[in-house]
Each structure stands twice: as C-alpha cells, then as structure tokens.
PDB file of C-alpha atoms in Angstrom:
ATOM      1  CA  ALA A 196      13.923  12.139  20.156  1.00 44.00           C
ATOM      2  CA  GLY A 197      17.017  11.944  21.595  1.00 46.00           C
ATOM      3  CA  PRO A 198      20.002   9.091  20.973  1.00 48.00           C
ATOM      4  CA  GLY A 199      18.466   5.607  21.760  1.00 51.00           C
ATOM      5  CA  VAL A 200      15.047   6.921  21.534  1.00 50.00           C
ATOM      6  CA  ASP A 201      12.692   5.073  19.027  1.00 50.00           C
ATOM      7  CA  ARG A 202       9.729   6.954  17.394  1.00 46.00           C
ATOM      8  CA  ARG A 203       7.265   4.654  19.275  1.00 49.00           C
ATOM      9  CA  THR A 204       8.703   5.720  22.587  1.00 52.00           C
ATOM     10  CA  ARG A 205       9.009   9.451  21.416  1.00 48.00           C
ATOM     11  CA  ALA A 206       5.222   9.160  20.168  1.00 46.00           C
ATOM     12  CA  ARG A 207       4.146   7.697  23.733  1.00 48.00           C
ATOM     13  CA  GLU A 208       6.165  10.857  25.407  1.00 52.00           C
ATOM     14  CA  LEU A 209       4.094  13.193  23.170  1.00 49.00           C
ATOM     15  CA  THR A 210       0.844  12.079  23.443  1.00 47.00           C
ATOM     16  CA  GLY A 211       0.529   9.641  26.643  1.00 49.00           C
ATOM     17  CA  ARG A 212      -0.499   6.805  24.447  1.00 47.00           C
ATOM     18  CA  PRO A 213       1.334   4.194  22.401  1.00 47.00           C
ATOM     19  CA  ALA A 214       2.004   5.364  18.480  1.00 43.00           C
ATOM     20  CA  VAL A 215      -0.574   2.803  17.378  1.00 44.00           C
ATOM     21  CA  SER A 216      -3.512   1.744  19.157  1.00 40.00           C
ATOM     22  CA  SER A 217      -6.427  -0.159  18.244  1.00 40.00           C
ATOM     23  CA  GLN A 218      -8.850   2.358  20.280  1.00 43.00           C
ATOM     24  CA  PRO A 219      -9.613   5.862  19.130  1.00 44.00           C
ATOM     25  CA  GLY A 220      -7.998   8.453  21.637  1.00 44.00           C
ATOM     26  CA  PRO A 221      -8.283  11.906  22.171  1.00 47.00           C
ATOM     27  CA  PRO A 222      -7.029  14.482  19.401  1.00 48.00           C
ATOM     28  CA  VAL A 223      -3.497  15.088  19.426  1.00 49.00           C
ATOM     29  CA  GLY A 224      -2.330  18.737  19.623  1.00 52.00           C
ATOM     30  CA  PRO A 225      -4.274  22.008  20.722  1.00 55.00           C
ATOM     31  CA  PRO A 226      -8.128  22.183  20.519  1.00 58.00           C
ATOM     32  CA  PRO A 227      -9.256  24.577  17.849  1.00 57.00           C
ATOM     33  CA  PRO A 228     -10.025  28.101  18.511  1.00 62.00           C
ATOM     34  CA  PRO A 229     -13.723  28.338  19.955  1.00 64.00           C
ATOM     35  CA  ASN A 230     -15.512  29.354  16.787  1.00 63.00           C
ATOM     36  CA  GLU A 231     -13.525  26.804  14.515  1.00 69.00           C
ATOM     37  CA  SER A 232     -14.508  23.586  13.875  1.00 74.00           C
ATOM     38  CA  PRO A 233     -11.963  20.437  14.362  1.00 79.00           C
ATOM     39  CA  PRO A 234      -9.890  19.783  11.195  1.00 91.00           C
ATOM     40  CA  THR A 235     -10.787  17.490   8.796  1.00 96.00           C
ATOM     41  CA  VAL A 236      -8.311  15.416   6.938  1.00 98.00           C
ATOM     42  CA  CYS A 237      -9.788  13.839   3.493  1.00 98.00           C
ATOM     43  CA  VAL A 238      -8.150  11.085   1.947  1.00 98.00           C
ATOM     44  CA  VAL A 239      -8.457  10.683  -1.960  1.00 97.00           C
ATOM     45  CA  GLY A 240      -8.028   7.247  -2.826  1.00 94.00           C
ATOM     46  CA  ALA A 241      -8.716   4.576  -0.062  1.00 94.00           C
ATOM     47  CA  GLY A 242      -6.040   1.705  -1.504  1.00 91.00           C
ATOM     48  CA  ALA A 243      -3.197   0.497   0.775  1.00 90.00           C
ATOM     49  CA  VAL A 244      -1.652   3.938   1.189  1.00 92.00           C
ATOM     50  CA  GLY A 245      -4.858   5.976   1.512  1.00 94.00           C
ATOM     51  CA  THR A 246      -6.449   3.158   3.817  1.00 95.00           C
ATOM     52  CA  MET A 247      -3.168   3.143   6.110  1.00 94.00           C
ATOM     53  CA  ILE A 248      -2.918   7.063   6.281  1.00 96.00           C
ATOM     54  CA  GLY A 249      -6.855   7.736   6.853  1.00 97.00           C
ATOM     55  CA  ALA A 250      -7.122   4.681   9.582  1.00 96.00           C
ATOM     56  CA  MET A 251      -3.970   6.136  11.545  1.00 95.00           C
ATOM     57  CA  VAL A 252      -5.369   9.616  11.386  1.00 96.00           C
ATOM     58  CA  SER A 253      -8.993   8.740  12.409  1.00 96.00           C
ATOM     59  CA  ALA A 254      -7.970   6.446  15.287  1.00 94.00           C
ATOM     60  CA  SER A 255      -6.277   9.094  16.789  1.00 93.00           C
ATOM     61  CA  GLY A 256      -9.454  11.277  17.010  1.00 93.00           C
ATOM     62  CA  VAL A 257      -9.089  13.429  13.779  1.00 95.00           C
ATOM     63  CA  ARG A 258     -12.139  13.600  11.738  1.00 96.00           C
ATOM     64  CA  THR A 259     -11.605  12.004   8.211  1.00 98.00           C
ATOM     65  CA  THR A 260     -13.420  12.035   5.023  1.00 98.00           C
ATOM     66  CA  ALA A 261     -12.710   9.621   1.982  1.00 98.00           C
ATOM     67  CA  LEU A 262     -13.096  10.083  -1.506  1.00 97.00           C
ATOM     68  CA  ALA A 263     -13.714   6.813  -3.245  1.00 96.00           C
ATOM     69  CA  ARG A 264     -15.945   4.725  -5.697  1.00 94.00           C
ATOM     70  CA  GLY A 265     -17.234   1.229  -6.287  1.00 96.00           C
ATOM     71  CA  ARG A 266     -16.757  -1.705  -3.397  1.00 96.00           C
ATOM     72  CA  THR A 267     -14.174   0.378  -1.771  1.00 96.00           C
ATOM     73  CA  LEU A 268     -16.970   3.354  -1.202  1.00 97.00           C
ATOM     74  CA  ASP A 269     -19.563   0.719  -0.221  1.00 97.00           C
ATOM     75  CA  SER A 270     -17.167  -0.810   2.444  1.00 96.00           C
ATOM     76  CA  LEU A 271     -15.871   2.308   3.874  1.00 97.00           C
ATOM     77  CA  ARG A 272     -19.671   3.613   4.320  1.00 97.00           C
ATOM     78  CA  HIS A 273     -20.588   0.311   6.067  1.00 97.00           C
ATOM     79  CA  ASN A 274     -17.622  -0.716   7.916  1.00 96.00           C
ATOM     80  CA  GLY A 275     -15.141   2.792   8.482  1.00 97.00           C
ATOM     81  CA  TRP A 276     -11.695   2.323   8.052  1.00 97.00           C
ATOM     82  CA  ARG A 277     -10.275  -1.058   8.575  1.00 96.00           C
ATOM     83  CA  LEU A 278      -6.738  -1.677   8.819  1.00 94.00           C
ATOM     84  CA  ARG A 279      -5.055  -5.005   9.767  1.00 92.00           C
ATOM     85  CA  GLN A 280      -1.662  -5.057  11.872  1.00 87.00           C
ATOM     86  CA  GLY A 281      -0.390  -8.393  12.258  1.00 88.00           C
ATOM     87  CA  GLU A 282      -3.093  -9.933  14.322  1.00 92.00           C
ATOM     88  CA  ARG A 283      -4.477  -6.600  15.152  1.00 93.00           C
ATOM     89  CA  LEU A 284      -7.736  -4.922  13.351  1.00 95.00           C
ATOM     90  CA  LEU A 285      -7.554  -1.112  13.587  1.00 95.00           C
ATOM     91  CA  THR A 286     -11.203   0.374  12.980  1.00 95.00           C
ATOM     92  CA  ALA A 287     -11.701   3.853  12.762  1.00 96.00           C
ATOM     93  CA  PRO A 288     -14.784   5.940  11.595  1.00 97.00           C
ATOM     94  CA  VAL A 289     -14.920   7.700   8.212  1.00 97.00           C
ATOM     95  CA  LEU A 290     -17.383   9.885   6.124  1.00 97.00           C
ATOM     96  CA  ALA A 291     -17.090   8.315   2.739  1.00 97.00           C
ATOM     97  CA  GLY A 292     -18.673   9.569  -0.356  1.00 97.00           C
ATOM     98  CA  SER A 293     -17.911   9.609  -4.366  1.00 97.00           C
ATOM     99  CA  ASP A 294     -18.815  13.414  -4.799  1.00 97.00           C
ATOM    100  CA  PRO A 295     -16.202  15.824  -3.528  1.00 97.00           C
ATOM    101  CA  ALA A 296     -18.951  18.671  -3.316  1.00 96.00           C
ATOM    102  CA  GLY A 297     -20.545  16.153  -0.536  1.00 97.00           C
ATOM    103  CA  LEU A 298     -17.484  15.873   1.431  1.00 97.00           C
ATOM    104  CA  GLY A 299     -16.712  19.736   1.711  1.00 96.00           C
ATOM    105  CA  VAL A 300     -13.583  21.715   2.210  1.00 96.00           C
ATOM    106  CA  ALA A 301     -10.969  19.765   4.152  1.00 97.00           C
ATOM    107  CA  ASP A 302      -7.970  20.975   5.984  1.00 96.00           C
ATOM    108  CA  VAL A 303      -5.758  18.429   4.699  1.00 97.00           C
ATOM    109  CA  VAL A 304      -6.231  16.740   1.700  1.00 97.00           C
ATOM    110  CA  VAL A 305      -4.227  13.425   1.063  1.00 97.00           C
ATOM    111  CA  LEU A 306      -3.718  12.160  -2.347  1.00 95.00           C
ATOM    112  CA  ALA A 307      -3.216   8.775  -2.244  1.00 94.00           C
ATOM    113  CA  VAL A 308      -4.276   7.667  -5.849  1.00 91.00           C
ATOM    114  CA  LYS A 309      -2.069   6.142  -8.555  1.00 85.00           C
ATOM    115  CA  ALA A 310       0.036   8.629 -10.279  1.00 81.00           C
ATOM    116  CA  GLN A 311      -1.871   8.019 -13.732  1.00 80.00           C
ATOM    117  CA  SER A 312      -5.483   8.634 -12.188  1.00 86.00           C
ATOM    118  CA  LEU A 313      -4.346  12.334 -10.896  1.00 86.00           C
ATOM    119  CA  PRO A 314      -4.735  14.175 -14.358  1.00 86.00           C
ATOM    120  CA  GLY A 315      -8.226  13.272 -14.963  1.00 89.00           C
ATOM    121  CA  LEU A 316      -9.075  13.328 -11.203  1.00 91.00           C
ATOM    122  CA  ALA A 317      -7.164  16.604 -10.187  1.00 91.00           C
ATOM    123  CA  PRO A 318     -10.047  19.248 -11.810  1.00 92.00           C
ATOM    124  CA  GLY A 319     -13.114  17.636  -9.857  1.00 95.00           C
ATOM    125  CA  LEU A 320     -11.140  17.864  -6.486  1.00 96.00           C
ATOM    126  CA  ALA A 321     -11.877  21.756  -6.161  1.00 96.00           C
ATOM    127  CA  PRO A 322     -14.751  21.581  -3.684  1.00 97.00           C
ATOM    128  CA  LEU A 323     -12.303  19.570  -1.506  1.00 97.00           C
ATOM    129  CA  ILE A 324      -9.777  22.676  -1.270  1.00 95.00           C
ATOM    130  CA  GLY A 325     -10.003  25.990   0.388  1.00 95.00           C
ATOM    131  CA  ASP A 326      -7.851  29.159   1.080  1.00 93.00           C
ATOM    132  CA  ARG A 327      -6.123  27.246   4.033  1.00 93.00           C
ATOM    133  CA  THR A 328      -6.457  23.612   2.527  1.00 95.00           C
ATOM    134  CA  VAL A 329      -2.900  21.448   2.814  1.00 94.00           C
ATOM    135  CA  VAL A 330      -2.348  19.198   0.001  1.00 93.00           C
ATOM    136  CA  VAL A 331      -0.246  16.015   0.812  1.00 92.00           C
ATOM    137  CA  PRO A 332       0.795  13.705  -2.171  1.00 88.00           C
ATOM    138  CA  ALA A 333       0.878  10.182  -0.887  1.00 89.00           C
ATOM    139  CA  MET A 334       2.234   9.098  -4.101  1.00 80.00           C
ATOM    140  CA  ASN A 335       4.906   6.935  -5.920  1.00 68.00           C
ATOM    141  CA  GLY A 336       6.871   8.454  -8.716  1.00 63.00           C
ATOM    142  CA  VAL A 337       8.048  12.340  -9.922  1.00 63.00           C
ATOM    143  CA  PRO A 338       5.347  14.659  -8.668  1.00 64.00           C
ATOM    144  CA  TRP A 339       4.167  17.688 -10.858  1.00 60.00           C
ATOM    145  CA  TRP A 340       5.765  20.216  -8.870  1.00 67.00           C
ATOM    146  CA  PHE A 341       9.403  18.635  -8.954  1.00 67.00           C
ATOM    147  CA  CYS A 342      10.764  21.533 -10.549  1.00 71.00           C
ATOM    148  CA  ASP A 343       9.073  24.507  -8.908  1.00 75.00           C
ATOM    149  CA  GLY A 344      11.715  26.594  -7.000  1.00 77.00           C
ATOM    150  CA  LEU A 345      14.558  25.026  -8.203  1.00 74.00           C
ATOM    151  CA  GLY A 346      16.255  27.986  -9.694  1.00 79.00           C
ATOM    152  CA  GLY A 347      17.912  28.017 -12.910  1.00 82.00           C
ATOM    153  CA  PRO A 348      16.957  26.941 -16.298  1.00 81.00           C
ATOM    154  CA  ALA A 349      14.498  24.301 -14.870  1.00 77.00           C
ATOM    155  CA  ASP A 350      12.516  26.247 -12.447  1.00 79.00           C
ATOM    156  CA  GLY A 351       9.034  25.849 -13.087  1.00 76.00           C
ATOM    157  CA  LEU A 352       9.162  23.412 -15.894  1.00 77.00           C
ATOM    158  CA  ARG A 353       6.256  21.410 -16.274  1.00 74.00           C
ATOM    159  CA  LEU A 354       6.536  17.605 -16.654  1.00 72.00           C
ATOM    160  CA  SER A 355       3.907  16.504 -19.372  1.00 73.00           C
ATOM    161  CA  SER A 356       4.311  12.923 -18.744  1.00 70.00           C
ATOM    162  CA  VAL A 357       3.027  13.223 -15.048  1.00 72.00           C
ATOM    163  CA  ASP A 358       0.926  16.495 -15.668  1.00 75.00           C
ATOM    164  CA  PRO A 359      -0.630  16.398 -19.352  1.00 77.00           C
ATOM    165  CA  GLY A 360      -1.816  19.863 -20.327  1.00 80.00           C
ATOM    166  CA  GLY A 361      -0.643  21.378 -16.717  1.00 79.00           C
ATOM    167  CA  GLY A 362      -4.210  20.375 -15.355  1.00 79.00           C
ATOM    168  CA  VAL A 363      -3.042  18.602 -11.999  1.00 78.00           C
ATOM    169  CA  ALA A 364      -0.854  22.140 -11.147  1.00 78.00           C
ATOM    170  CA  ALA A 365      -3.851  24.484 -12.286  1.00 80.00           C
ATOM    171  CA  ALA A 366      -6.203  22.344 -10.048  1.00 80.00           C
ATOM    172  CA  LEU A 367      -3.891  21.730  -7.171  1.00 73.00           C
TER     173      LEU A 367
END
C-alpha cells in the first residue's frame, strides 16, 4: 500500500471486498491446480486468538478445521466459528474435532494454544502435518525455534523452559 492508503483500503483493492465481512466470500488467490483440493487451514486451540484467525480465514472462503475439546468443541460443532466485532457477529463454517487423525493433513496449521500446553500437545499433532504443511505459531512468549539460524554459539540452542526434552522441535 502506498502512502496514505490504509490496510482496509488495500485489502478492498486486492480482493474487491471489504477487509472484514460478515458474509463468506469467494476464496482469495488463484484456484488450486485441477487435481488438487482447495487448501485447508487447521486451527489448534480455538480460544480468543484461534477463533479470530479461524473465523476470518473461513469467512474468506478457505476451508478450516479446528482441534478443540470440551465446551469449545461442542460449540464449534453446533455453531461454527462465531466472532463478535463490536455490534457485528461474524459466523463461518468449520469442521471441528478432538482427534487430529480425524481432521487429516492441513496445508497450514495455526498453533493458537497457550505456550505451556504445547509440549504435551505437539507429539499428537503429527496427523495434521504433511511434507508441505506450514506451521504458524500464533502464541505469546519465546518460541521453541528462537535460536535457530542465529549463527555463533547460540545457533540451534534449545530452550528447555519452552521445549522440555525437545519434544516440540521434534514434532513440528
């Protein structure tokens, strides 16, 4: 975007629709090749951050799945994504489950869980992750990969406080 052009205006220019819409629109970007299925984004952790990401992605027309549990899982299964923005309620479809194997491999996996939950959760996420899956950590705190590629004596250093035993790095 050029000077004086805000992100909402730029989004409208690129997609032909407002940046935030309460109505699902067509997928943004080129269609998948004829023998490939549309991309899938899996949100792991449907709290405040995960729901915001999942609802917005799904409302743009991208297929979403969610790994959830308890009341959150029940709500997603019955109501889909629900995101209140001021007076507006954005709703969008989602396939929700408690078993990663039931959701299948995703093109993008968004990790939106609390940092302390990830070491116990990461080893079970393998069914979501394929050779070309992109993992997007949408978490606060220092990530497990913080020292990767730094060079020098810190290169590859594992922070056991956020990845006890290296289980997160091995799984993801």
